[in-house]
Coordinates of C-alpha atoms and ligand atoms in Angstrom, one line a residue:
Chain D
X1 CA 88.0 -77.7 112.3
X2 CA 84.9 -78.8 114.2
X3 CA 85.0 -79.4 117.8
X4 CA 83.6 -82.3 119.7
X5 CA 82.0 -81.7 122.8
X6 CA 80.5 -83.8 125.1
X7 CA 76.7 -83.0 126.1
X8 CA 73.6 -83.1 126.2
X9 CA 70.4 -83.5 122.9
X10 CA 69.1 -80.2 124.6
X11 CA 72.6 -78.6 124.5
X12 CA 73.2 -80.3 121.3
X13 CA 69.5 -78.5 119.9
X14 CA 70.9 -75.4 121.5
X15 CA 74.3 -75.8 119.2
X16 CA 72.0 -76.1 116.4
X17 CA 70.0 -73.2 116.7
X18 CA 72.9 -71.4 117.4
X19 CA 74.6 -72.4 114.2
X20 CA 71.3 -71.8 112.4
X21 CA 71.6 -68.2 113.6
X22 CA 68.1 -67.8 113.7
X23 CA 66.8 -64.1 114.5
X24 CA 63.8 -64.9 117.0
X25 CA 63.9 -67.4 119.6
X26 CA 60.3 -67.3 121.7
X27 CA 60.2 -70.4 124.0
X28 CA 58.9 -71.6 127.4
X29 CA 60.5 -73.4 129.6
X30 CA 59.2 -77.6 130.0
X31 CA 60.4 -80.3 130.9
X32 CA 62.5 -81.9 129.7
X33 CA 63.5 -79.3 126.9
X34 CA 64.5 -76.6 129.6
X35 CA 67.6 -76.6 129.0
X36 CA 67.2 -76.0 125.0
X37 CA 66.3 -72.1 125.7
X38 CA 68.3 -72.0 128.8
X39 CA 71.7 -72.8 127.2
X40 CA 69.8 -70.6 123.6
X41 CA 69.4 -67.3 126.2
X42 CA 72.9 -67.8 127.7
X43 CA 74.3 -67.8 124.1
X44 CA 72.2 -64.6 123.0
X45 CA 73.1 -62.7 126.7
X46 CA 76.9 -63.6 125.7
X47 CA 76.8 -62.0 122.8
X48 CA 77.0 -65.6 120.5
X49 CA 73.5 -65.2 119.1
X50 CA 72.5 -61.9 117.3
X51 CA 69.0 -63.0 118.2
X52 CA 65.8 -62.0 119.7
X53 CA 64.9 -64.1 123.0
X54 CA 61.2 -63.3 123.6
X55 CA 60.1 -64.7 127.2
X56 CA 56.8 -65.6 127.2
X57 CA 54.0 -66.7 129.6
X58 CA 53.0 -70.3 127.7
X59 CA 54.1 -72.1 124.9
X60 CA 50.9 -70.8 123.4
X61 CA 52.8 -67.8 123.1
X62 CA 56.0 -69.1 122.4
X63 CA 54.6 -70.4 118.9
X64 CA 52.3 -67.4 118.4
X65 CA 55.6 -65.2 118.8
X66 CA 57.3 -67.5 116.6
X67 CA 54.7 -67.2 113.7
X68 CA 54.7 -63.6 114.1
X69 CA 58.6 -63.4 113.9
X70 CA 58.3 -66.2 110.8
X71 CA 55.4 -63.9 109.2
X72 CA 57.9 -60.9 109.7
X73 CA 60.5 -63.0 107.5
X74 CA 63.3 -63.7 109.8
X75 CA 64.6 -67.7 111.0
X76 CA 62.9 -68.7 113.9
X77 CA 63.2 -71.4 116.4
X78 CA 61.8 -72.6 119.7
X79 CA 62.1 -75.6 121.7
X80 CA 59.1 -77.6 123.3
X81 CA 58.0 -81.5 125.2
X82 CA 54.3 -83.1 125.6
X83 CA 52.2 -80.7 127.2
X84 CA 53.8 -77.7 125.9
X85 CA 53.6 -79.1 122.3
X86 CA 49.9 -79.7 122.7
X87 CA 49.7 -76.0 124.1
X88 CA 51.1 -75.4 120.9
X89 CA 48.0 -77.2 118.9
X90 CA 46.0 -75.1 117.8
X91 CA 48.8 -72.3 116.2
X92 CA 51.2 -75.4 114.7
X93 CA 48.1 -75.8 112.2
X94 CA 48.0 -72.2 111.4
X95 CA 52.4 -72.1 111.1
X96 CA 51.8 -75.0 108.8
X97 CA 49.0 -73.2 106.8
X98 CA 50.4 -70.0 106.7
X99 CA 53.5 -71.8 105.2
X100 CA 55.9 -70.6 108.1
X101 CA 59.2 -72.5 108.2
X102 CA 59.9 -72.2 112.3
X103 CA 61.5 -74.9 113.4
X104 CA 60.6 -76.8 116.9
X105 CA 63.0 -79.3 119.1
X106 CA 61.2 -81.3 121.2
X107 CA 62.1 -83.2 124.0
X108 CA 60.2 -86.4 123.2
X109 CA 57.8 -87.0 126.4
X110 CA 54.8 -88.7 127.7
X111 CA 51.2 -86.7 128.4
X112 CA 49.4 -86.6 130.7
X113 CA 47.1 -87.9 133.2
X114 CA 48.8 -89.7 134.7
X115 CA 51.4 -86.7 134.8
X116 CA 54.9 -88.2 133.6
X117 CA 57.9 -86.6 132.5
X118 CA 59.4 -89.6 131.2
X119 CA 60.1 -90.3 127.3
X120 CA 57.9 -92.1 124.8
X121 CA 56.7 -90.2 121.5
X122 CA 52.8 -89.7 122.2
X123 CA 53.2 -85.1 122.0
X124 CA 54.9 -85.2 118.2
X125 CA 52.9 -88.1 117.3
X126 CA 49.7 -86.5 118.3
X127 CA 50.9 -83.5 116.1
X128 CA 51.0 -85.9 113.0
X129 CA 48.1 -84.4 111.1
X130 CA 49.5 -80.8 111.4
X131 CA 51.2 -80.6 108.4
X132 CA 54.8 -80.2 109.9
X133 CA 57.7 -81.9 108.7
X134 CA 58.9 -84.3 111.4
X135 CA 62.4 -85.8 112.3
X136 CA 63.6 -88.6 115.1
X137 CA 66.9 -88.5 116.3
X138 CA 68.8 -91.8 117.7
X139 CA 71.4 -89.8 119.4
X140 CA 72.7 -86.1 120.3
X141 CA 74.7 -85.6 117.2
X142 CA 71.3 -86.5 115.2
X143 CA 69.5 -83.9 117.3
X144 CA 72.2 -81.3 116.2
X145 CA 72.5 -82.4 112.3
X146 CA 68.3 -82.8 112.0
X147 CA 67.8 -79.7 113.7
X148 CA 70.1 -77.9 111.0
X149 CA 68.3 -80.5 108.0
X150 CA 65.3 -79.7 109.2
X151 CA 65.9 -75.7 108.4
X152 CA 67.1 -76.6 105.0
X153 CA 64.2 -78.7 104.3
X154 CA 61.6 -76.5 105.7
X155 CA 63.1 -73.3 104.6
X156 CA 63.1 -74.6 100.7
X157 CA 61.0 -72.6 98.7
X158 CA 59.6 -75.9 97.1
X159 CA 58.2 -76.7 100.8
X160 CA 57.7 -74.3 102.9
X161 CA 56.8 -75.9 106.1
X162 CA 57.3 -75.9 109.6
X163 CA 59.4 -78.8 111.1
X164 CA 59.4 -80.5 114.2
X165 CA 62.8 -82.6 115.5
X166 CA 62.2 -85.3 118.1
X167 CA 64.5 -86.6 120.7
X168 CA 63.6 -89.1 123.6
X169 CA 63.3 -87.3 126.9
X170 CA 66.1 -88.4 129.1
X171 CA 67.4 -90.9 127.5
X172 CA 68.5 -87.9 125.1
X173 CA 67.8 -84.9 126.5
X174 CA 69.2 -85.5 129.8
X175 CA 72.2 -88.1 128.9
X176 CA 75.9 -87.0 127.5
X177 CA 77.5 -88.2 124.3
X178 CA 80.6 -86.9 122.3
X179 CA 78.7 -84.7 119.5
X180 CA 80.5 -82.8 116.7
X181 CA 80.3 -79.2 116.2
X182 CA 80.3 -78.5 112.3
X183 CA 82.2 -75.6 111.5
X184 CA 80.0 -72.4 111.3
X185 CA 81.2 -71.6 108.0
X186 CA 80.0 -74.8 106.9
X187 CA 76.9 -74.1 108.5
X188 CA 76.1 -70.8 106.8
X189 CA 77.4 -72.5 103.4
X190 CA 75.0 -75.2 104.1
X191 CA 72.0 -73.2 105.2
X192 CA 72.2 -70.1 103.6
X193 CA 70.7 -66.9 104.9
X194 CA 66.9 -67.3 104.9
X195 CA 65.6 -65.3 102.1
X196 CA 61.7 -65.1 102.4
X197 CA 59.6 -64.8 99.6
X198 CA 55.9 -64.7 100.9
X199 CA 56.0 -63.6 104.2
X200 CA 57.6 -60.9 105.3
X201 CA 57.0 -57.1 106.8
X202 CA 58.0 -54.6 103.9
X203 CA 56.3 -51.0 104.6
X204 CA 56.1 -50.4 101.0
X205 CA 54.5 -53.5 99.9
X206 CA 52.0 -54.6 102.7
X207 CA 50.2 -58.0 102.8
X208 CA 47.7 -59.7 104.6
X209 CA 48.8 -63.2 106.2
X210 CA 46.8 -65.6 108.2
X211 CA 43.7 -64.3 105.9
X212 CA 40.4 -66.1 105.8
X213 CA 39.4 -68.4 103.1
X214 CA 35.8 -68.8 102.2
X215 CA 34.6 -72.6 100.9
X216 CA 36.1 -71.2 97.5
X217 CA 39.6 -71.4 98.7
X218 CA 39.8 -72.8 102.0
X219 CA 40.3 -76.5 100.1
X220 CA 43.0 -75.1 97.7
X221 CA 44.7 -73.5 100.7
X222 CA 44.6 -77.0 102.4
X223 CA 45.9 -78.8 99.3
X224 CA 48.6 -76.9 98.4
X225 CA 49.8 -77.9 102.4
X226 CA 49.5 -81.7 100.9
X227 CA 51.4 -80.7 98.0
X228 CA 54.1 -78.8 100.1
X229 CA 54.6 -82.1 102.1
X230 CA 54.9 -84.3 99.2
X231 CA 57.4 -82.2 97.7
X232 CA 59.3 -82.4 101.4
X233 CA 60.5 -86.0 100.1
X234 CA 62.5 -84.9 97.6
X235 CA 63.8 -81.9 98.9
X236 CA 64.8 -84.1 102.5
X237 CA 66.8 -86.5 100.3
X238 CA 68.6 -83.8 98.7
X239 CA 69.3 -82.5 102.0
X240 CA 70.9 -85.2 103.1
X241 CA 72.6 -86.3 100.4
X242 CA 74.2 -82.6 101.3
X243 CA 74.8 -82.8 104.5
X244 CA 76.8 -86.1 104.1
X245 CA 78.8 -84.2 101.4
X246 CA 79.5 -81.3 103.6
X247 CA 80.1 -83.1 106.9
X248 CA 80.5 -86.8 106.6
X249 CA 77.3 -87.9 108.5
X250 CA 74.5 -90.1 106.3
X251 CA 71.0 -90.1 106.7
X252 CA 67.9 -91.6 105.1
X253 CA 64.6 -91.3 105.7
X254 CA 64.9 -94.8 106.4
X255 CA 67.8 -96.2 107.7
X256 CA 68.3 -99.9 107.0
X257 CA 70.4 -102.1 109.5
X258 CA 70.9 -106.0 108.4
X259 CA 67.7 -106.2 106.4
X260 CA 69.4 -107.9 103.7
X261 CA 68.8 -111.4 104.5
X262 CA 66.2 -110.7 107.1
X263 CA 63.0 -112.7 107.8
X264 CA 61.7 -110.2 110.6
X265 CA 62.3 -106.6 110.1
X266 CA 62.0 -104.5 113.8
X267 CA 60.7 -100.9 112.5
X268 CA 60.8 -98.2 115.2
X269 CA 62.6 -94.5 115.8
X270 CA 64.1 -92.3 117.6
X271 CA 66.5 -93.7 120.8
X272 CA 65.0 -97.1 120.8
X273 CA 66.8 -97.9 117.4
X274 CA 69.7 -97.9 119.5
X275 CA 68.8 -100.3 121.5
X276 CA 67.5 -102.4 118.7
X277 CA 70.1 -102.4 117.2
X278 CA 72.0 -103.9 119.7
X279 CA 69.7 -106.3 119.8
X280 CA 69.6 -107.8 116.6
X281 CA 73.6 -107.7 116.9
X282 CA 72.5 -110.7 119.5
X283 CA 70.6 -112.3 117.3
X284 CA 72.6 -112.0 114.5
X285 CA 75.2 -113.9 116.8
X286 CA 72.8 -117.0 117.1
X287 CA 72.0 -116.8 113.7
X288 CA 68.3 -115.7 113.9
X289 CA 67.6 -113.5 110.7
X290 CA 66.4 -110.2 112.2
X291 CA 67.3 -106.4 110.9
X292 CA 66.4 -103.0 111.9
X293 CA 64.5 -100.2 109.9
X294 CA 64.1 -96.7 111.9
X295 CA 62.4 -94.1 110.2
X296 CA 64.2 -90.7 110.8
X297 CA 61.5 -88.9 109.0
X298 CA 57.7 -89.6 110.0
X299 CA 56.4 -86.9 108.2
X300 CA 56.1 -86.6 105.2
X301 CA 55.8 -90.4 105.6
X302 CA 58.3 -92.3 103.5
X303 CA 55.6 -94.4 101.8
X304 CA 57.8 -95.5 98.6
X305 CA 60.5 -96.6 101.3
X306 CA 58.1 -97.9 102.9
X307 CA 57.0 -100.2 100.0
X308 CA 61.2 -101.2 99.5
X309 CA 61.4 -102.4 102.9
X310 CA 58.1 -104.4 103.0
X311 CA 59.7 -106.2 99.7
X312 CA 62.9 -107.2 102.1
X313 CA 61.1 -108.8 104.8
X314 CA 58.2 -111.6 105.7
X315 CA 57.5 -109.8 109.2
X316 CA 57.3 -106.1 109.9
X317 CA 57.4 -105.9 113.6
X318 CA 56.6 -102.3 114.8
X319 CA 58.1 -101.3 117.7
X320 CA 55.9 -98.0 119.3
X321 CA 56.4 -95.2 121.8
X322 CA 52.3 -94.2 121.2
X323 CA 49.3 -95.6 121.3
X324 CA 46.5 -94.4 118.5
X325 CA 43.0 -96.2 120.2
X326 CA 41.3 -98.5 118.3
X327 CA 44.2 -98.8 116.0
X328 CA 47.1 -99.8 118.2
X329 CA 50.4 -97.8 117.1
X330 CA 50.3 -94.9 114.7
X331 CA 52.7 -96.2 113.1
X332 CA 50.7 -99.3 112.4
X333 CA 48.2 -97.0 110.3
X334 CA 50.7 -95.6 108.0
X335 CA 52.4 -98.8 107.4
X336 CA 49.3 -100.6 106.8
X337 CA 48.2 -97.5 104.4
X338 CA 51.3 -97.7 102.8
X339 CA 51.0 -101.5 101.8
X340 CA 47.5 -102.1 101.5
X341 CA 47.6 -101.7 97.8
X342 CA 50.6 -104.0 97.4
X343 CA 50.5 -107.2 95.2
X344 CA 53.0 -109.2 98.3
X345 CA 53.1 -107.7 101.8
X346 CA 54.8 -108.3 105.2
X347 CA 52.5 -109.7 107.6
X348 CA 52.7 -106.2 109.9
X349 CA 52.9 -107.1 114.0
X350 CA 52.5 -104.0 116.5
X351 CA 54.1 -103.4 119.9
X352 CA 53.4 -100.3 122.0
X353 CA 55.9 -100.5 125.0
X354 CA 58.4 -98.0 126.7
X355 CA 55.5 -95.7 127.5
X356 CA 55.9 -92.6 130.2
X357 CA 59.7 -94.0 130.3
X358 CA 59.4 -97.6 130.6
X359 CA 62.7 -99.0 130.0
X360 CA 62.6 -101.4 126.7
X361 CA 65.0 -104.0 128.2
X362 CA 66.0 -107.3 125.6
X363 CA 63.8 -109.2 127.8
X364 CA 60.6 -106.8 126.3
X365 CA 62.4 -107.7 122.9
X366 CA 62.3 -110.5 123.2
X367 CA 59.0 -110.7 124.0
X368 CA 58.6 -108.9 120.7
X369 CA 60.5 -111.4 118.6
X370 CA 58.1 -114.6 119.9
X371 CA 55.3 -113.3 118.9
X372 CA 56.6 -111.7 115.6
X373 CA 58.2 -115.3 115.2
X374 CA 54.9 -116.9 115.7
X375 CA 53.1 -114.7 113.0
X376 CA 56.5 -115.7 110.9
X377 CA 55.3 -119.6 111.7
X378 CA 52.2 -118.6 110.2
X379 CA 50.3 -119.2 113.7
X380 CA 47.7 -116.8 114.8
X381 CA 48.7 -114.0 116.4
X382 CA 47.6 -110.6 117.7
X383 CA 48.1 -107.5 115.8
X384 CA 48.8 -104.9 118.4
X385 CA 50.9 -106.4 121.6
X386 CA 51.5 -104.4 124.6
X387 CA 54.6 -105.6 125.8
X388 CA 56.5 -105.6 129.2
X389 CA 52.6 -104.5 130.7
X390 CA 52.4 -105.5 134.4
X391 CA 49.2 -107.5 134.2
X392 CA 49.6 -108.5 137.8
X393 CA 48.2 -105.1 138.7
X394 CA 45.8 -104.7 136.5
Chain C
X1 CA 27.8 -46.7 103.5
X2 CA 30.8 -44.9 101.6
X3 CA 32.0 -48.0 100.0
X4 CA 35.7 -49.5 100.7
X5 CA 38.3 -47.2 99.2
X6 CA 40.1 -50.3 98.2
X7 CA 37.1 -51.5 96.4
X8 CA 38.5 -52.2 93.1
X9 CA 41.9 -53.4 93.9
X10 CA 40.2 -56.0 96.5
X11 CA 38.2 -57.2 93.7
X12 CA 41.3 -57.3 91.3
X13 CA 42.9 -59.6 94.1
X14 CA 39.6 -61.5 94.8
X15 CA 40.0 -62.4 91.0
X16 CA 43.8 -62.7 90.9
X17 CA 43.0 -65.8 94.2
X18 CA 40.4 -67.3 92.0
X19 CA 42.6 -68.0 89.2
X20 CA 46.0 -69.0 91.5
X21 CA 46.4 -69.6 95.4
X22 CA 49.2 -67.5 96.7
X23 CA 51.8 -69.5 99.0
X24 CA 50.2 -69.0 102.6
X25 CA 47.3 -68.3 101.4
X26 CA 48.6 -64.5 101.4
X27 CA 46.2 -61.4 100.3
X28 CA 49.0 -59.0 98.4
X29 CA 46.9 -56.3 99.6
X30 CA 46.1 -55.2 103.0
X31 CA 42.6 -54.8 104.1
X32 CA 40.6 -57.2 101.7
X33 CA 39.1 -58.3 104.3
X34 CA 36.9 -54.9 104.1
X35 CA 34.8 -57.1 101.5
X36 CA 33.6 -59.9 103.6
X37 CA 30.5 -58.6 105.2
X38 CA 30.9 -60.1 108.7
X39 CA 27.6 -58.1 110.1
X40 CA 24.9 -60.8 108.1
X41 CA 25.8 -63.1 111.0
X42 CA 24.1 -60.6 113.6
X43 CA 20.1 -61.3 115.3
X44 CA 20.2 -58.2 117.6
X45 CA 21.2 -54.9 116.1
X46 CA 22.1 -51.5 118.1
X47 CA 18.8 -49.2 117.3
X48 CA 20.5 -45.1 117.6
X49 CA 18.5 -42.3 119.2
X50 CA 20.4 -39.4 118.4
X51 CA 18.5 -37.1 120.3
X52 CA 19.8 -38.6 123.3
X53 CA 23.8 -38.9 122.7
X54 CA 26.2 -37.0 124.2
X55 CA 29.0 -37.8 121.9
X56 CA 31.0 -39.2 124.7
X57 CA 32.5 -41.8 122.1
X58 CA 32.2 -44.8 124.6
X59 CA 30.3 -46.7 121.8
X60 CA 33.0 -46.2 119.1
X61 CA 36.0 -46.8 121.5
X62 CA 34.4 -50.5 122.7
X63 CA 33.2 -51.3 119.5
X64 CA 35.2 -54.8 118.6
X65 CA 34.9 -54.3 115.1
X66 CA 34.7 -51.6 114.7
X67 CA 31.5 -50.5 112.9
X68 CA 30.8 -47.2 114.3
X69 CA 32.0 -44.1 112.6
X70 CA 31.4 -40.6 113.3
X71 CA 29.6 -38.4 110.9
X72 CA 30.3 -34.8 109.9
X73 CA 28.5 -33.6 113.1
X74 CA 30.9 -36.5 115.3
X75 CA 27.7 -38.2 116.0
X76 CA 28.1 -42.0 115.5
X77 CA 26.9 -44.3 112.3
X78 CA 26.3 -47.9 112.9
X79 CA 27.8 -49.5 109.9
X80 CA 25.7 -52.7 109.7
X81 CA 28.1 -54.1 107.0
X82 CA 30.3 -55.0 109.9
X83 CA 28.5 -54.8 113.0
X84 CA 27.8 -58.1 114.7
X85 CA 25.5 -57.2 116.8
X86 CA 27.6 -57.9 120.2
X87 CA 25.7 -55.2 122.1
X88 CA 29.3 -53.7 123.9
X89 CA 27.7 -50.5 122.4
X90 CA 24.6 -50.0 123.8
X91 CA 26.1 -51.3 127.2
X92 CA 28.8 -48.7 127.4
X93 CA 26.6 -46.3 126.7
X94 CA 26.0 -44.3 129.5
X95 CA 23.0 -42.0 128.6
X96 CA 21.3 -45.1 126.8
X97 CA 20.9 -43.8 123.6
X98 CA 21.8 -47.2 122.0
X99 CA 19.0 -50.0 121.9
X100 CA 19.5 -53.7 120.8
X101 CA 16.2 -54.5 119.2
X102 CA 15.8 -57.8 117.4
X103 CA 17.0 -57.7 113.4
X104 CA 13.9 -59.0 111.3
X105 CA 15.0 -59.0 107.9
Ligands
SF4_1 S1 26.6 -54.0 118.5 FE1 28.7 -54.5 118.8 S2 29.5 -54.6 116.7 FE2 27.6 -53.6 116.5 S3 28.1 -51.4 116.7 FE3 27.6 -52.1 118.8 S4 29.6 -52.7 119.6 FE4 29.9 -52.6 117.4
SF4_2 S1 28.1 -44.0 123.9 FE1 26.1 -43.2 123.7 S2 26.2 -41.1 124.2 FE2 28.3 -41.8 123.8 S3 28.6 -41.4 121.6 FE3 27.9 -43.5 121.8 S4 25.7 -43.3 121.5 FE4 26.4 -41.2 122.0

C-alpha cells in the first residue's frame, strides 16, 4: 500500500531519489534545495539508501562527481537552486553531450544581483539550451512522480539524457502537502535497474568518454544530442501513460484546464498553475471564457501540443517566472517559434511577473486578463507586460 | 619517435567514427587520443643540452603532458609530437639544461 505523508517538494525529491535507489548522490548544499541532500544523507546514514553520498566543496563538483559516477554506469542524482545550477553550467553541457542520464531537482529560484532566495524560474530556464530534459512540478506529489519520470525518460536507451525537475522555491520547497508514497516495488517495476550500455567502467573492455571531436565529428556529436531530445517526446508520453497505469496519477506534457470553449488561454508552469487555476475557476463563475495550459515539460519543447492548443484559443496569454532581454519571456520565443509557420494563430500576449518571489495575487491576474482582453478586442496592445511592477519607485 | 603502439587499432576506430557516431561520442578504445598531435599548437620549444643534465627527472615529473621520455641512458627526449611548449620544463630545471628558444618552422 502506499503511504501518504505530509511534507515538503525537497522531502518529496528526497522520497524520490530514494525510491529511484540511485547509487551516487554528490550534492551541495543551497538554498532552497538544502534539505533535498539533507533528508538523501540521513536516508543513506540509516541504512535506507545503499548509496554513495559524496560531499563536495561546490556544485561544480557535485555535477562533476555525478558525471563521473554516470560515466562509471551507475543511477545518479543530485539536487541544486539558481546559483548552484549556474555553477553547474559549464559540466550540464558536457552530461548532456556525453549522453549521461543524472538526474537534477531543483529548487526553482531567482539569481542574482540583487541576491534573492525567493522563487521564479530564471536558473532552469537559463539552462534551456543545455540539452537536458526539463520538468515543472505544480505541487509536491509532482515533484516526487517527475523526479521518478524523469529517470525513466532519461534513462531510455532511445534518449539518453540528463533531466532537470523544477519546483518553485518556497512556495514548494519550503510548504507541506499530503504526498503519496508509491510502493517501492512498484517503483523498481516501473523503473527498472539501470542497465548502461555506453558508459560504464569494465576493466576488460576500456573506453574513452568525454573524447574530443575534431570539426569532422564535433557536429554529428551535437546532432545526435538534437535527435536524442526529439526522441524524448515520444518516450515522455509513454512514460506517462505508464505511470498513470501503475499509480493512478496523469500527466501530459501539456495539461489542458477549461480550454474547450476558451477565448483566452493563460499558458504558464510550475506552482503558478495553481494559482491560475483558481483563477479562471472565478472567471468561469462570471462567465468570462478563460482556460489554463501549463506545460509540465519545457524541454524537449512540446511544439505539436503547442500547435493543438493555439487551434483552441484566440489569445495565448503567457504567464512567466523569467525574463529573456530583448525578447520578453522565454517562453514567448518558443511559442512564437512554434506557431510562426501556422496558417491561423493565437495572437500571443507576454507577462513576466512573480520574479525573486513576488507573490502573483488575482489582482496581478487580473491585470493580465485586461490587457490580454484588449488584444482579444483587437486593440493595440503590448507584447511583453510586466505586471504588478512598482513603477512608483522606479 | 617510436610511433603509438595502438597505432593501427586507433586508426581502425578513427575509421569505425567516420562511418557511425558512437552514443556519447565514446572512443571504444582507450588512448586514441595518442593520434591528435597537440604539440603543432606550440611557438616556444624546450632546446636540451645534455651535457649539462643531471638526470634529476624534475623536467619529466612537471611535464603536463607529458612529452618527455627517458632514453636507454635515462636521459630525457622531448617528444615534440605532444609538447606544447609550456616551458614548466626548463623552469624546474635546476642545472638549466633546458632552453625555450623560439620554434621557426
Ligand atoms: S615545454 Fe612543457 S610540454 Fe614541452 S616538454 Fe617542457 S614541460 Fe613538457
Ligand atoms: S630537469 Fe634538467 S637536469 Fe633534471 S633531468 Fe631534466 S633536463 Fe636533466
Amino acid at each position: 500500500m502506499p503511504i501518504r505523508k505530509v511534507m515538503k517538494a525537497n522531502e518529496a525529491a528526497a522520497w524520490a531519489a530514494k525510491l529511484a535507489k540511485p547509487k551516487v548522490i554528490a550534492a551541495f548544499p543551497i538554498t532552497p534545495s538544502t534539505l533535498v541532500p539533507e533528508k538523501i544523507s540521513e536516508f543513506v546514514a540509516d541504512g535506507e539508501l545503499d548509496a554513495e553520498f559524496i560531499k563536495v566543496e561546490s556544485e561544480h563538483s557535485a555535477i562533476s562527481a555525478c558525471v563521473g559516477a554516470s560515466a562509471a554506469g551507475v543511477r545518479t542524482f543530485t539536487a541544486t537552486a539558481s546559483q548552484g545550477l549556474a555553477l553547474m553550467h559549464e559540466i550540464l553541457f558536457i552530461a548532456a553531450g556525453m549522453r549521461l542520464p543524472i538526474v537534477i531537482a531543483v529548487g526553482n529560484r531567482a539569481l542574482s544581483a540583487p541576491i534573492n532566495i525567493w522563487n521564479d524560474w530564471q536558473d532552469t530556464i537559463s539552462e534551456r539550451d543545455t540539452g537536458w530534459l526539463q520538468f515543472y512540478a505544480e505541487n509536491n506529489q509532482e515533484a516526487l512522480d517527475l523526479i521518478l519520470i524523469a529517470f525513466k525518460v532519461a534513462e531510455d536507451e532511445r534518449v539518453l539524457l540528463p533531466a532537470m525537475v523544477g519546483f518553485d522555491a518556497f512556495i514548494l520547497t519550503h510548504t507541506v502537502e499530503p504526498v503519496e508514497i508509491p510502493d517501492q516495488e512498484l517503483v523498481d517495476e516501473f523503473l527498472g535497474e539501470y542497465v548502461p550500455k555506453h558508459a560504464y567502467l569494465d576493466p576488460s573492455k576500456p573506453i574513452t568518454q568525454g573524447t574530443l571531436a575534431f570539426p569532422a565529428h564535433y557536429m554529428e556529436a551535437r546532432y545526435t544530442v538534437w535527435e536524442a531530445n526529439e526522441a524524448a517526446k515520444k518516450v515522455i508520453d509513454e512514460a506517462f501513460a505508464e505511470f498513470e497505469k501503475r499509480f493512478g496519477r496523469r500527466y501530459q506534457k501539456i495539461e489542458e484546464y477549461k480550454t474547450d470553449d476558451a477565448e483566452i488561454i493563460f499558458v504558464t508552469m510550475g506552482s503558478l498553475a495553481g494559482t491560475v487555476k483558481e483563477y479562471v475557476d472565478m472567471l468561469r463563475e462570471k462567465g468570462v471564457k478563460v482556460g489554463v495550459a501549463k506545460l509540465t515539460v519545457y524541454r524537449p519543447f512540446p511544439t505539436e501540443e503547442v500547435r493543438e492548443l493555439a487551434k483552441k484559443a484566440k489569445v495565448l496569454a503567457l504567464l512567466e517566472k523569467n525574463v529573456t532581454f530583448s525578447v520578453g519571456g522565454a517562453l514567448f520565443q518558443d511559442f512564437s517559434r512554434a506557431l510562426i509557420n501556422e496558417k491561423e494563430k493565437p495572437v500571443i500576449v507576454d507577462f513576466i511577473l512573480g520574479l525573486g518571489g513576488r507573490d502573483v495575487t488575482f489582482k496581478d491576474l487580473d491585470e493580465a486578463l485586461g490587457i490580454a482582453q484588449k488584444a482579444l478586442a483587437g486593440e493595440e496592445f503590448d507584447e511583453v507586460n510586466w505586471i504588478g511592477l512598482r513603477k512608483e519607485i522606479l | 619517435m617510436a610511433e603509438s603502439p595502438f597505432k593501427a587499432e586507433i586508426e581502425r576506430v578513427q575509421k569505425e567514427y567516420s562511418e557511425k557516431m558512437t552514443v556519447g561520442a565514446i572512443a571504444t578504445i582507450p588512448g586514441s587520443s595518442v593520434v591528435n598531435k597537440t604539440g603543432s599548437w606550440r611557438v616556444f620549444m624546450p632546446e636540451f643540452n645534455r651535457d649539462k643534465c643531471v638526470r634529476c627527472y624534475l623536467c619529466y615529473i612537471y611535464c603536463p603532458e607529458p612529452a618527455i621520455y627517458l632514453d636507454e641512458e635515462n636521459y630525457p627526449v622531448f617528444d615534440y609530437d605532444y609538447c606544447k611548449g609550456c616551458g614548466i620544463c626548463a623552469n624546474e630545471c635546476p642545472v638549466d639544461a633546458i632552453t625555450m628558444v623560439r620554434e621557426v618552422k
